[in-house]
């Protein structure tokens, strides 16, 4: 079974395009490319990764697909497409010609309209994904989880995966409402979840592993070991932790699982979900 980092990013830093990288995240104001990640993955015994879009553009798709073609350890690309476009089917048909393209993501967490995913044109775009074998990564904050549950209910045969366990407010220990909404979303069999992006939702300087246990308890109980996958969220995670710290955080929690369950978490579930080779 492959060991897969199911969620990371590459970029050539551009201050205008990447304005989301604020000065308190100065460590990210640099280039992060395959040559930087490959030795890290090898050091921690990963066979490969899935790169996820960080910019909403066709240029991003071209950049990440080229990275995947040039580096065999990049097993898949989660790109971006305008799901609301009138010619969405035509765009998906073109993108399906690239075997490395596995699915898509929209940065819903940043939208002013918190329920954008339920608008008819967006829903129409989601409805076309299965025709081409594409997955969909759900990137939301906790206040949008209820909309996500409504979306996935419309498409029981469409594979969805929740990114970063929906970014709960670990820093302030807010958990109750998030936990209830996670349980409702996880009840849909077609929804997986990435155990990723945790450290950036805690106190960047003073977090400890125990801070995350209540949240991990919720997602492991809700989704089960057959629908959870490891993701580092590198390099974004570097604002709060080294790569090895993120690995150790997950390793410490899943050590109580069976050998088979751990294998699913570290790569089996991601391989199945994204149809990785």
PDB file of C-alpha atoms in Angstrom:
ATOM      1  CA  UNK A   1       0.000   0.000   0.000  1.00  0.00           C
ATOM      2  CA  UNK A   2       1.372   3.400  -0.976  1.00  0.00           C
ATOM      3  CA  UNK A   3       2.153   6.034   1.652  1.00  0.00           C
ATOM      4  CA  UNK A   4       0.656   9.257   0.295  1.00  0.00           C
ATOM      5  CA  UNK A   5       0.653  12.856   1.462  1.00  0.00           C
ATOM      6  CA  UNK A   6      -2.837  13.646   0.174  1.00  0.00           C
ATOM      7  CA  UNK A   7      -2.642  17.425   0.482  1.00  0.00           C
ATOM      8  CA  UNK A   8       0.203  19.823  -0.304  1.00  0.00           C
ATOM      9  CA  UNK A   9       0.953  22.763  -2.568  1.00  0.00           C
ATOM     10  CA  UNK A  10       3.591  24.110  -4.949  1.00  0.00           C
ATOM     11  CA  UNK A  11       3.990  27.705  -6.042  1.00  0.00           C
ATOM     12  CA  UNK A  12       6.392  30.274  -7.427  1.00  0.00           C
ATOM     13  CA  UNK A  13       5.753  33.124  -5.050  1.00  0.00           C
ATOM     14  CA  UNK A  14       4.002  36.164  -6.512  1.00  0.00           C
ATOM     15  CA  UNK A  15       3.220  38.919  -4.001  1.00  0.00           C
ATOM     16  CA  UNK A  16       0.179  40.174  -5.912  1.00  0.00           C
ATOM     17  CA  UNK A  17      -1.390  36.833  -6.759  1.00  0.00           C
ATOM     18  CA  UNK A  18      -0.522  35.337  -3.374  1.00  0.00           C
ATOM     19  CA  UNK A  19      -1.770  38.264  -1.297  1.00  0.00           C
ATOM     20  CA  UNK A  20      -3.324  35.783   1.148  1.00  0.00           C
ATOM     21  CA  UNK A  21       0.215  35.194   2.418  1.00  0.00           C
ATOM     22  CA  UNK A  22       0.377  38.011   4.958  1.00  0.00           C
ATOM     23  CA  UNK A  23       3.479  39.296   6.728  1.00  0.00           C
ATOM     24  CA  UNK A  24       2.858  37.085   9.754  1.00  0.00           C
ATOM     25  CA  UNK A  25       3.265  34.180   7.312  1.00  0.00           C
ATOM     26  CA  UNK A  26       6.557  35.486   5.943  1.00  0.00           C
ATOM     27  CA  UNK A  27       8.053  31.977   5.861  1.00  0.00           C
ATOM     28  CA  UNK A  28       5.703  31.286   2.941  1.00  0.00           C
ATOM     29  CA  UNK A  29       6.861  34.280   0.889  1.00  0.00           C
ATOM     30  CA  UNK A  30       9.174  32.085  -1.169  1.00  0.00           C
ATOM     31  CA  UNK A  31       9.105  29.463  -3.911  1.00  0.00           C
ATOM     32  CA  UNK A  32       7.993  25.963  -2.918  1.00  0.00           C
ATOM     33  CA  UNK A  33       8.596  23.472  -5.701  1.00  0.00           C
ATOM     34  CA  UNK A  34       8.816  19.699  -6.236  1.00  0.00           C
ATOM     35  CA  UNK A  35      12.572  19.709  -5.727  1.00  0.00           C
ATOM     36  CA  UNK A  36      12.008  21.076  -2.219  1.00  0.00           C
ATOM     37  CA  UNK A  37       9.394  18.517  -1.183  1.00  0.00           C
ATOM     38  CA  UNK A  38      10.745  15.339  -2.758  1.00  0.00           C
ATOM     39  CA  UNK A  39      13.628  14.798  -0.294  1.00  0.00           C
ATOM     40  CA  UNK A  40      11.287  15.517   2.614  1.00  0.00           C
ATOM     41  CA  UNK A  41       8.795  12.905   1.437  1.00  0.00           C
ATOM     42  CA  UNK A  42      11.588  10.392   0.952  1.00  0.00           C
ATOM     43  CA  UNK A  43      12.965  11.091   4.424  1.00  0.00           C
ATOM     44  CA  UNK A  44       9.581  10.324   5.987  1.00  0.00           C
ATOM     45  CA  UNK A  45       9.017   7.259   3.787  1.00  0.00           C
ATOM     46  CA  UNK A  46       6.225   8.611   1.615  1.00  0.00           C
ATOM     47  CA  UNK A  47       5.829   7.183  -1.875  1.00  0.00           C
ATOM     48  CA  UNK A  48       4.200  10.269  -3.278  1.00  0.00           C
ATOM     49  CA  UNK A  49       1.739  13.112  -2.887  1.00  0.00           C
ATOM     50  CA  UNK A  50      -1.323  14.849  -4.253  1.00  0.00           C
ATOM     51  CA  UNK A  51      -0.799  18.515  -5.113  1.00  0.00           C
ATOM     52  CA  UNK A  52      -3.783  20.809  -4.561  1.00  0.00           C
ATOM     53  CA  UNK A  53      -4.454  24.116  -6.274  1.00  0.00           C
ATOM     54  CA  UNK A  54      -3.473  27.312  -4.481  1.00  0.00           C
ATOM     55  CA  UNK A  55      -4.682  29.702  -7.195  1.00  0.00           C
ATOM     56  CA  UNK A  56      -7.963  29.740  -9.086  1.00  0.00           C
ATOM     57  CA  UNK A  57      -6.814  29.887 -12.693  1.00  0.00           C
ATOM     58  CA  UNK A  58      -6.176  27.814 -15.796  1.00  0.00           C
ATOM     59  CA  UNK A  59      -2.507  28.749 -15.438  1.00  0.00           C
ATOM     60  CA  UNK A  60      -2.475  26.950 -12.090  1.00  0.00           C
ATOM     61  CA  UNK A  61      -3.725  23.766 -13.736  1.00  0.00           C
ATOM     62  CA  UNK A  62      -1.011  23.966 -16.389  1.00  0.00           C
ATOM     63  CA  UNK A  63       1.689  24.596 -13.761  1.00  0.00           C
ATOM     64  CA  UNK A  64       0.668  21.702 -11.541  1.00  0.00           C
ATOM     65  CA  UNK A  65       0.126  19.275 -14.417  1.00  0.00           C
ATOM     66  CA  UNK A  66       3.615  20.055 -15.690  1.00  0.00           C
ATOM     67  CA  UNK A  67       5.002  19.462 -12.204  1.00  0.00           C
ATOM     68  CA  UNK A  68       3.270  16.072 -12.141  1.00  0.00           C
ATOM     69  CA  UNK A  69       4.555  15.144 -15.597  1.00  0.00           C
ATOM     70  CA  UNK A  70       8.103  16.055 -14.605  1.00  0.00           C
ATOM     71  CA  UNK A  71       8.072  14.309 -11.204  1.00  0.00           C
ATOM     72  CA  UNK A  72       6.650  10.813 -10.831  1.00  0.00           C
ATOM     73  CA  UNK A  73       6.274  11.162  -7.053  1.00  0.00           C
ATOM     74  CA  UNK A  74       3.397  13.607  -7.700  1.00  0.00           C
ATOM     75  CA  UNK A  75       0.649  11.026  -8.073  1.00  0.00           C
ATOM     76  CA  UNK A  76      -2.248  13.386  -8.730  1.00  0.00           C
ATOM     77  CA  UNK A  77      -3.399  16.986  -9.157  1.00  0.00           C
ATOM     78  CA  UNK A  78      -6.464  18.646  -7.630  1.00  0.00           C
ATOM     79  CA  UNK A  79      -6.918  21.635  -9.875  1.00  0.00           C
ATOM     80  CA  UNK A  80      -9.411  24.425 -10.355  1.00  0.00           C
ATOM     81  CA  UNK A  81     -12.146  24.932 -12.892  1.00  0.00           C
ATOM     82  CA  UNK A  82     -14.934  27.497 -13.005  1.00  0.00           C
ATOM     83  CA  UNK A  83     -17.804  25.221 -12.063  1.00  0.00           C
ATOM     84  CA  UNK A  84     -20.257  28.033 -12.865  1.00  0.00           C
ATOM     85  CA  UNK A  85     -19.120  28.351 -16.482  1.00  0.00           C
ATOM     86  CA  UNK A  86     -21.645  27.760 -19.236  1.00  0.00           C
ATOM     87  CA  UNK A  87     -19.162  25.506 -21.029  1.00  0.00           C
ATOM     88  CA  UNK A  88     -18.217  23.497 -17.934  1.00  0.00           C
ATOM     89  CA  UNK A  89     -18.693  20.150 -19.700  1.00  0.00           C
ATOM     90  CA  UNK A  90     -16.337  21.192 -22.484  1.00  0.00           C
ATOM     91  CA  UNK A  91     -13.702  22.300 -19.956  1.00  0.00           C
ATOM     92  CA  UNK A  92     -13.989  19.051 -18.011  1.00  0.00           C
ATOM     93  CA  UNK A  93     -13.692  17.013 -21.195  1.00  0.00           C
ATOM     94  CA  UNK A  94     -10.457  18.829 -22.069  1.00  0.00           C
ATOM     95  CA  UNK A  95      -9.021  18.410 -18.573  1.00  0.00           C
ATOM     96  CA  UNK A  96      -9.948  14.712 -18.492  1.00  0.00           C
ATOM     97  CA  UNK A  97      -7.321  14.146 -21.187  1.00  0.00           C
ATOM     98  CA  UNK A  98      -4.683  14.589 -18.469  1.00  0.00           C
ATOM     99  CA  UNK A  99      -4.471  11.391 -16.382  1.00  0.00           C
ATOM    100  CA  UNK A 100      -2.754  13.265 -13.540  1.00  0.00           C
ATOM    101  CA  UNK A 101      -5.807  15.509 -13.066  1.00  0.00           C
ATOM    102  CA  UNK A 102      -7.888  13.805 -10.404  1.00  0.00           C
ATOM    103  CA  UNK A 103     -10.374  16.454  -9.302  1.00  0.00           C
ATOM    104  CA  UNK A 104     -11.038  20.067  -8.452  1.00  0.00           C
ATOM    105  CA  UNK A 105     -11.384  22.534  -5.620  1.00  0.00           C
ATOM    106  CA  UNK A 106     -12.880  25.987  -5.216  1.00  0.00           C
ATOM    107  CA  UNK A 107     -11.756  28.249  -2.365  1.00  0.00           C
ATOM    108  CA  UNK A 108     -15.233  28.388  -0.850  1.00  0.00           C
ATOM    109  CA  UNK A 109     -13.859  29.441   2.539  1.00  0.00           C
ATOM    110  CA  UNK A 110     -13.009  32.841   1.077  1.00  0.00           C
ATOM    111  CA  UNK A 111     -16.333  33.559  -0.615  1.00  0.00           C
ATOM    112  CA  UNK A 112     -18.527  36.389   0.670  1.00  0.00           C
ATOM    113  CA  UNK A 113     -21.562  34.289  -0.191  1.00  0.00           C
ATOM    114  CA  UNK A 114     -21.131  31.524   2.374  1.00  0.00           C
ATOM    115  CA  UNK A 115     -23.680  29.342   0.559  1.00  0.00           C
ATOM    116  CA  UNK A 116     -22.207  29.822  -2.930  1.00  0.00           C
ATOM    117  CA  UNK A 117     -21.901  26.047  -3.292  1.00  0.00           C
ATOM    118  CA  UNK A 118     -25.702  25.772  -3.329  1.00  0.00           C
ATOM    119  CA  UNK A 119     -26.261  28.240  -6.176  1.00  0.00           C
ATOM    120  CA  UNK A 120     -27.748  26.595  -9.291  1.00  0.00           C
ATOM    121  CA  UNK A 121     -24.765  27.272 -11.560  1.00  0.00           C
ATOM    122  CA  UNK A 122     -22.278  25.866  -9.018  1.00  0.00           C
ATOM    123  CA  UNK A 123     -24.482  22.826  -8.400  1.00  0.00           C
ATOM    124  CA  UNK A 124     -24.676  22.308 -12.160  1.00  0.00           C
ATOM    125  CA  UNK A 125     -20.893  22.217 -12.336  1.00  0.00           C
ATOM    126  CA  UNK A 126     -20.675  19.669  -9.537  1.00  0.00           C
ATOM    127  CA  UNK A 127     -23.259  17.532 -11.359  1.00  0.00           C
ATOM    128  CA  UNK A 128     -20.888  17.153 -14.333  1.00  0.00           C
ATOM    129  CA  UNK A 129     -17.833  15.902 -12.422  1.00  0.00           C
ATOM    130  CA  UNK A 130     -18.830  12.248 -12.171  1.00  0.00           C
ATOM    131  CA  UNK A 131     -19.211  11.990 -15.959  1.00  0.00           C
ATOM    132  CA  UNK A 132     -15.441  12.424 -16.210  1.00  0.00           C
ATOM    133  CA  UNK A 133     -14.418  10.546 -13.068  1.00  0.00           C
ATOM    134  CA  UNK A 134     -13.416  13.684 -11.156  1.00  0.00           C
ATOM    135  CA  UNK A 135     -13.432  14.133  -7.377  1.00  0.00           C
ATOM    136  CA  UNK A 136     -14.207  17.324  -5.464  1.00  0.00           C
ATOM    137  CA  UNK A 137     -12.304  18.772  -2.485  1.00  0.00           C
ATOM    138  CA  UNK A 138     -14.503  20.769  -0.092  1.00  0.00           C
ATOM    139  CA  UNK A 139     -12.592  23.723   1.396  1.00  0.00           C
ATOM    140  CA  UNK A 140     -14.801  25.454   3.967  1.00  0.00           C
ATOM    141  CA  UNK A 141     -14.786  26.995   7.405  1.00  0.00           C
ATOM    142  CA  UNK A 142     -17.063  25.551  10.123  1.00  0.00           C
ATOM    143  CA  UNK A 143     -19.858  28.043   9.392  1.00  0.00           C
ATOM    144  CA  UNK A 144     -20.230  26.486   5.922  1.00  0.00           C
ATOM    145  CA  UNK A 145     -20.427  22.843   6.963  1.00  0.00           C
ATOM    146  CA  UNK A 146     -24.211  22.849   6.943  1.00  0.00           C
ATOM    147  CA  UNK A 147     -24.181  23.993   3.314  1.00  0.00           C
ATOM    148  CA  UNK A 148     -21.624  21.324   2.450  1.00  0.00           C
ATOM    149  CA  UNK A 149     -23.909  18.644   3.879  1.00  0.00           C
ATOM    150  CA  UNK A 150     -26.760  19.970   1.753  1.00  0.00           C
ATOM    151  CA  UNK A 151     -24.535  19.917  -1.336  1.00  0.00           C
ATOM    152  CA  UNK A 152     -23.245  16.371  -0.954  1.00  0.00           C
ATOM    153  CA  UNK A 153     -26.774  15.096  -0.277  1.00  0.00           C
ATOM    154  CA  UNK A 154     -27.681  16.114  -3.832  1.00  0.00           C
ATOM    155  CA  UNK A 155     -24.972  13.877  -5.313  1.00  0.00           C
ATOM    156  CA  UNK A 156     -24.705  10.554  -3.459  1.00  0.00           C
ATOM    157  CA  UNK A 157     -22.560   9.045  -6.229  1.00  0.00           C
ATOM    158  CA  UNK A 158     -20.053  11.924  -6.428  1.00  0.00           C
ATOM    159  CA  UNK A 159     -16.819  11.425  -4.443  1.00  0.00           C
ATOM    160  CA  UNK A 160     -16.192  14.366  -2.084  1.00  0.00           C
ATOM    161  CA  UNK A 161     -13.407  14.934   0.438  1.00  0.00           C
ATOM    162  CA  UNK A 162     -13.430  17.535   3.203  1.00  0.00           C
ATOM    163  CA  UNK A 163     -10.149  19.450   3.458  1.00  0.00           C
ATOM    164  CA  UNK A 164      -8.504  20.204   6.815  1.00  0.00           C
ATOM    165  CA  UNK A 165     -11.427  18.786   8.841  1.00  0.00           C
ATOM    166  CA  UNK A 166     -13.132  22.125   7.997  1.00  0.00           C
ATOM    167  CA  UNK A 167     -10.627  24.193   9.981  1.00  0.00           C
ATOM    168  CA  UNK A 168     -12.148  24.138  13.481  1.00  0.00           C
ATOM    169  CA  UNK A 169     -11.144  26.858  15.944  1.00  0.00           C
ATOM    170  CA  UNK A 170      -8.545  24.796  17.806  1.00  0.00           C
ATOM    171  CA  UNK A 171      -6.846  27.892  19.191  1.00  0.00           C
ATOM    172  CA  UNK A 172      -9.929  28.879  21.195  1.00  0.00           C
ATOM    173  CA  UNK A 173     -11.089  25.300  21.821  1.00  0.00           C
ATOM    174  CA  UNK A 174     -14.417  25.832  20.032  1.00  0.00           C
ATOM    175  CA  UNK A 175     -15.706  22.386  19.164  1.00  0.00           C
ATOM    176  CA  UNK A 176     -19.406  21.738  19.883  1.00  0.00           C
ATOM    177  CA  UNK A 177     -21.141  23.226  16.825  1.00  0.00           C
ATOM    178  CA  UNK A 178     -18.353  22.061  14.521  1.00  0.00           C
ATOM    179  CA  UNK A 179     -18.596  18.515  15.892  1.00  0.00           C
ATOM    180  CA  UNK A 180     -22.345  18.308  15.277  1.00  0.00           C
ATOM    181  CA  UNK A 181     -21.970  19.535  11.705  1.00  0.00           C
ATOM    182  CA  UNK A 182     -19.059  17.150  11.060  1.00  0.00           C
ATOM    183  CA  UNK A 183     -21.235  14.229  12.159  1.00  0.00           C
ATOM    184  CA  UNK A 184     -23.979  15.279   9.751  1.00  0.00           C
ATOM    185  CA  UNK A 185     -21.558  15.606   6.841  1.00  0.00           C
ATOM    186  CA  UNK A 186     -19.764  12.347   7.619  1.00  0.00           C
ATOM    187  CA  UNK A 187     -23.076  10.473   7.577  1.00  0.00           C
ATOM    188  CA  UNK A 188     -22.914  10.681   3.774  1.00  0.00           C
ATOM    189  CA  UNK A 189     -21.010   7.621   2.572  1.00  0.00           C
ATOM    190  CA  UNK A 190     -19.524   9.450  -0.411  1.00  0.00           C
ATOM    191  CA  UNK A 191     -17.637  11.986   1.750  1.00  0.00           C
ATOM    192  CA  UNK A 192     -14.062  11.391   2.874  1.00  0.00           C
ATOM    193  CA  UNK A 193     -11.987  13.692   5.110  1.00  0.00           C
ATOM    194  CA  UNK A 194      -8.374  14.854   5.134  1.00  0.00           C
ATOM    195  CA  UNK A 195      -6.633  14.969   8.480  1.00  0.00           C
ATOM    196  CA  UNK A 196      -4.633  18.007   7.418  1.00  0.00           C
ATOM    197  CA  UNK A 197      -4.217  21.686   8.154  1.00  0.00           C
ATOM    198  CA  UNK A 198      -4.512  21.191  11.904  1.00  0.00           C
ATOM    199  CA  UNK A 199      -1.496  23.078  13.239  1.00  0.00           C
ATOM    200  CA  UNK A 200      -2.398  26.293  11.442  1.00  0.00           C
ATOM    201  CA  UNK A 201      -5.736  26.431  13.279  1.00  0.00           C
ATOM    202  CA  UNK A 202      -4.020  26.280  16.694  1.00  0.00           C
ATOM    203  CA  UNK A 203      -1.699  28.701  18.445  1.00  0.00           C
ATOM    204  CA  UNK A 204       1.165  28.726  15.950  1.00  0.00           C
ATOM    205  CA  UNK A 205       3.898  29.089  18.557  1.00  0.00           C
ATOM    206  CA  UNK A 206       2.549  27.213  21.569  1.00  0.00           C
ATOM    207  CA  UNK A 207       0.386  24.334  20.283  1.00  0.00           C
ATOM    208  CA  UNK A 208       0.825  20.851  21.683  1.00  0.00           C
ATOM    209  CA  UNK A 209      -0.378  17.478  20.416  1.00  0.00           C
ATOM    210  CA  UNK A 210      -3.087  17.218  23.078  1.00  0.00           C
ATOM    211  CA  UNK A 211      -4.786  20.329  21.658  1.00  0.00           C
ATOM    212  CA  UNK A 212      -5.936  18.280  18.678  1.00  0.00           C
ATOM    213  CA  UNK A 213      -7.091  15.082  20.381  1.00  0.00           C
ATOM    214  CA  UNK A 214     -10.746  16.152  20.886  1.00  0.00           C
ATOM    215  CA  UNK A 215     -11.016  17.136  17.221  1.00  0.00           C
ATOM    216  CA  UNK A 216      -9.359  13.951  15.993  1.00  0.00           C
ATOM    217  CA  UNK A 217     -11.664  11.926  18.222  1.00  0.00           C
ATOM    218  CA  UNK A 218     -14.642  13.541  16.480  1.00  0.00           C
ATOM    219  CA  UNK A 219     -13.494  12.918  12.905  1.00  0.00           C
ATOM    220  CA  UNK A 220     -12.297   9.362  13.531  1.00  0.00           C
ATOM    221  CA  UNK A 221     -15.596   8.468  15.164  1.00  0.00           C
ATOM    222  CA  UNK A 222     -17.652  10.240  12.503  1.00  0.00           C
ATOM    223  CA  UNK A 223     -15.861   9.194   9.319  1.00  0.00           C
ATOM    224  CA  UNK A 224     -14.267   5.927  10.408  1.00  0.00           C
ATOM    225  CA  UNK A 225     -10.871   4.626   9.349  1.00  0.00           C
ATOM    226  CA  UNK A 226     -12.063   3.817   5.815  1.00  0.00           C
ATOM    227  CA  UNK A 227     -12.657   7.468   4.884  1.00  0.00           C
ATOM    228  CA  UNK A 228      -9.796   9.401   6.488  1.00  0.00           C
ATOM    229  CA  UNK A 229      -6.489  10.286   4.852  1.00  0.00           C
ATOM    230  CA  UNK A 230      -3.279  11.984   5.929  1.00  0.00           C
ATOM    231  CA  UNK A 231      -2.300  15.359   4.489  1.00  0.00           C
ATOM    232  CA  UNK A 232       0.512  17.674   5.539  1.00  0.00           C
ATOM    233  CA  UNK A 233      -0.736  20.942   3.990  1.00  0.00           C
ATOM    234  CA  UNK A 234       2.933  21.688   3.269  1.00  0.00           C
ATOM    235  CA  UNK A 235       4.191  24.368   2.900  1.00  0.00           C
ATOM    236  CA  UNK A 236       1.329  26.282   4.581  1.00  0.00           C
ATOM    237  CA  UNK A 237       1.918  24.150   7.680  1.00  0.00           C
ATOM    238  CA  UNK A 238       5.400  25.647   8.018  1.00  0.00           C
ATOM    239  CA  UNK A 239       3.954  28.733   9.705  1.00  0.00           C
ATOM    240  CA  UNK A 240       3.345  26.538  12.758  1.00  0.00           C
ATOM    241  CA  UNK A 241       5.369  23.340  12.410  1.00  0.00           C
ATOM    242  CA  UNK A 242       8.114  21.477  10.595  1.00  0.00           C
ATOM    243  CA  UNK A 243       7.042  18.642   8.297  1.00  0.00           C
ATOM    244  CA  UNK A 244       8.192  16.058  10.813  1.00  0.00           C
ATOM    245  CA  UNK A 245       6.093  17.589  13.574  1.00  0.00           C
ATOM    246  CA  UNK A 246       2.963  17.266  11.443  1.00  0.00           C
ATOM    247  CA  UNK A 247       3.790  13.636  10.705  1.00  0.00           C
ATOM    248  CA  UNK A 248       4.464  12.923  14.371  1.00  0.00           C
ATOM    249  CA  UNK A 249       1.175  14.528  15.419  1.00  0.00           C
ATOM    250  CA  UNK A 250      -0.781  12.172  13.174  1.00  0.00           C
ATOM    251  CA  UNK A 251       1.457   9.196  13.949  1.00  0.00           C
ATOM    252  CA  UNK A 252       0.923   9.608  17.677  1.00  0.00           C
ATOM    253  CA  UNK A 253      -2.847   9.559  17.300  1.00  0.00           C
ATOM    254  CA  UNK A 254      -3.191   6.664  14.832  1.00  0.00           C
ATOM    255  CA  UNK A 255      -0.671   4.435  16.649  1.00  0.00           C
ATOM    256  CA  UNK A 256      -3.598   2.887  18.543  1.00  0.00           C
ATOM    257  CA  UNK A 257      -5.204   1.686  15.303  1.00  0.00           C
ATOM    258  CA  UNK A 258      -4.645  -1.713  13.727  1.00  0.00           C
ATOM    259  CA  UNK A 259      -1.882  -2.152  11.161  1.00  0.00           C
ATOM    260  CA  UNK A 260      -4.440  -2.287   8.350  1.00  0.00           C
ATOM    261  CA  UNK A 261      -6.268   0.819   9.585  1.00  0.00           C
ATOM    262  CA  UNK A 262      -2.994   2.715   9.761  1.00  0.00           C
ATOM    263  CA  UNK A 263      -2.135   1.650   6.214  1.00  0.00           C
ATOM    264  CA  UNK A 264      -5.480   2.987   5.009  1.00  0.00           C
ATOM    265  CA  UNK A 265      -4.905   6.294   6.781  1.00  0.00           C
ATOM    266  CA  UNK A 266      -1.354   6.762   5.505  1.00  0.00           C
ATOM    267  CA  UNK A 267      -2.159   6.027   1.891  1.00  0.00           C
ATOM    268  CA  UNK A 268      -4.761   3.385   1.135  1.00  0.00           C
ATOM    269  CA  UNK A 269      -7.759   5.688   1.391  1.00  0.00           C
ATOM    270  CA  UNK A 270      -6.110   8.448  -0.658  1.00  0.00           C
ATOM    271  CA  UNK A 271      -5.071   5.916  -3.301  1.00  0.00           C
ATOM    272  CA  UNK A 272      -8.634   4.654  -3.579  1.00  0.00           C
ATOM    273  CA  UNK A 273     -10.305   8.058  -3.480  1.00  0.00           C
ATOM    274  CA  UNK A 274      -8.078   9.684  -6.092  1.00  0.00           C
ATOM    275  CA  UNK A 275      -7.481   6.483  -8.108  1.00  0.00           C
ATOM    276  CA  UNK A 276      -3.712   6.845  -7.776  1.00  0.00           C
ATOM    277  CA  UNK A 277      -1.192   4.602  -9.517  1.00  0.00           C
TER     278      UNK A 277
END
